[in-house]
């Protein structure tokens, strides 16, 4: 099955209003080609969503948020609802990023609730999963990723499941400069597709996009994207430089083979 490549740029808690706008403007100018065969989404910090969204509105780049509340509305100081995001023109959201799981204590159960809230609100989702270095060293990387995924997919209908993008992001590769090897990425993606196959069926699982995240840079993107079953990437640090991000986008249009 042919899957459309996906590249996401997670700006995390970086940029200020001026530099975020400059980055968005550079991306919009340089990626005017709306016919490029891939989905590109940037995930700026909440306060800059509106201004970045305006700058990207004439481009092919979609606007994403880095998180959302599991609740629809109410007395939840500091939270941001799905409805607020869609109101601003946001169409994508990250759910379960490792920094939220490990530094901010989000449980598998909360991730599943956020996933359901996002999809029921009409947002497209990048669901992030991945093991820590300790888990990898102790030989349970695949079990950890499978458990995260099974928990997220447990109550998810097939119609919603076929729409999500899953990001395999080994925690030890995020922001470290040490990307997974192409072999590790391929193997993890195969395991993830196998979990989706046993939860749904092989036809549905073969349509789900699975992307790699963790120290992707222009120099390693093509090698990783060339692996069968790797449908693109979620990019952190390198998404803060327009040139690097766009070169990773180009690598995705050239190098991805479905499998
Ligand atoms: C991320 O935060 O999702 C990520 C992959 O970061 P980096 O590319 O900086 O490792």
Short mmCIF file of C-alpha atoms in Angstrom, two decimals, residues 83-177:
data_model
loop_
_atom_site.label_atom_id
_atom_site.label_comp_id
_atom_site.label_asym_id
_atom_site.label_seq_id
_atom_site.Cartn_x
_atom_site.Cartn_y
_atom_site.Cartn_z
CA UNK A 83 -11.89 23.41 20.36
CA UNK A 84 -9.54 26.32 21.08
CA UNK A 85 -7.00 24.76 18.75
CA UNK A 86 -9.41 24.21 15.88
CA UNK A 87 -10.64 27.78 16.40
CA UNK A 88 -7.11 28.95 15.57
CA UNK A 89 -6.89 26.88 12.42
CA UNK A 90 -4.88 24.06 13.98
CA UNK A 91 -5.44 20.78 12.16
CA UNK A 92 -2.83 18.49 13.76
CA UNK A 93 -1.75 17.76 17.32
CA UNK A 94 1.05 15.76 18.95
CA UNK A 95 -0.12 13.30 21.59
CA UNK A 96 2.13 11.42 23.99
CA UNK A 97 5.44 13.10 23.19
CA UNK A 98 8.16 11.56 25.36
CA UNK A 99 8.91 14.89 27.04
CA UNK A 100 5.31 14.98 28.23
CA UNK A 101 5.35 11.31 29.24
CA UNK A 102 8.68 11.37 31.05
CA UNK A 103 9.26 14.95 32.21
CA UNK A 104 5.66 15.95 32.82
CA UNK A 105 4.35 12.59 34.01
CA UNK A 106 1.70 11.79 31.41
CA UNK A 107 0.44 8.23 31.83
CA UNK A 108 -0.60 5.84 29.07
CA UNK A 109 -4.19 6.32 30.24
CA UNK A 110 -4.01 10.11 29.87
CA UNK A 111 -2.41 9.76 26.44
CA UNK A 112 -5.32 7.52 25.37
CA UNK A 113 -7.83 10.11 26.61
CA UNK A 114 -6.05 12.92 24.74
CA UNK A 115 -5.94 10.80 21.60
CA UNK A 116 -9.69 10.18 21.76
CA UNK A 117 -10.44 13.86 22.48
CA UNK A 118 -8.30 15.03 19.55
CA UNK A 119 -9.81 12.63 17.04
CA UNK A 120 -13.38 13.18 18.19
CA UNK A 121 -12.76 16.93 17.78
CA UNK A 122 -11.65 16.52 14.19
CA UNK A 123 -7.92 16.99 14.76
CA UNK A 124 -5.36 14.78 13.04
CA UNK A 125 -2.93 13.17 15.45
CA UNK A 126 0.71 12.21 15.62
CA UNK A 127 0.84 9.64 18.42
CA UNK A 128 4.37 9.36 19.86
CA UNK A 129 5.77 6.18 21.37
CA UNK A 130 9.28 5.10 22.30
CA UNK A 131 11.48 3.47 24.91
CA UNK A 132 14.06 5.00 27.25
CA UNK A 133 17.73 4.03 27.21
CA UNK A 134 17.32 1.95 30.41
CA UNK A 135 14.42 0.06 28.87
CA UNK A 136 16.40 -0.56 25.73
CA UNK A 137 19.45 -1.74 27.68
CA UNK A 138 17.34 -4.09 29.72
CA UNK A 139 16.02 -5.66 26.51
CA UNK A 140 12.39 -4.63 26.86
CA UNK A 141 12.21 -1.86 24.21
CA UNK A 142 9.67 -3.67 22.07
CA UNK A 143 7.44 -4.56 25.03
CA UNK A 144 7.44 -0.93 26.20
CA UNK A 145 6.50 0.42 22.77
CA UNK A 146 3.87 -2.29 22.30
CA UNK A 147 2.31 -1.48 25.69
CA UNK A 148 2.20 2.26 24.95
CA UNK A 149 0.58 1.53 21.63
CA UNK A 150 -1.89 -1.08 22.86
CA UNK A 151 -3.03 1.28 25.59
CA UNK A 152 -3.57 4.10 23.09
CA UNK A 153 -5.36 1.89 20.55
CA UNK A 154 -7.42 -0.07 23.07
CA UNK A 155 -10.65 1.87 22.65
CA UNK A 156 -9.90 3.44 19.29
CA UNK A 157 -12.26 2.56 16.43
CA UNK A 158 -10.81 1.34 13.15
CA UNK A 159 -12.03 4.51 11.42
CA UNK A 160 -9.98 6.69 13.74
CA UNK A 161 -7.00 4.32 13.83
CA UNK A 162 -6.46 4.42 10.09
CA UNK A 163 -6.12 8.21 10.25
CA UNK A 164 -3.37 8.52 12.86
CA UNK A 165 0.33 8.94 12.27
CA UNK A 166 2.46 7.01 14.74
CA UNK A 167 5.89 8.46 15.57
CA UNK A 168 8.47 5.98 16.82
CA UNK A 169 10.75 8.17 18.91
CA UNK A 170 13.29 6.33 21.03
CA UNK A 171 13.78 8.62 24.03
CA UNK A 172 17.56 8.14 23.96
CA UNK A 173 17.68 9.57 20.44
CA UNK A 174 15.64 12.71 21.10
CA UNK A 175 17.79 15.81 21.21
CA UNK A 176 20.95 13.77 21.81
CA UNK A 177 22.54 13.85 18.36
#
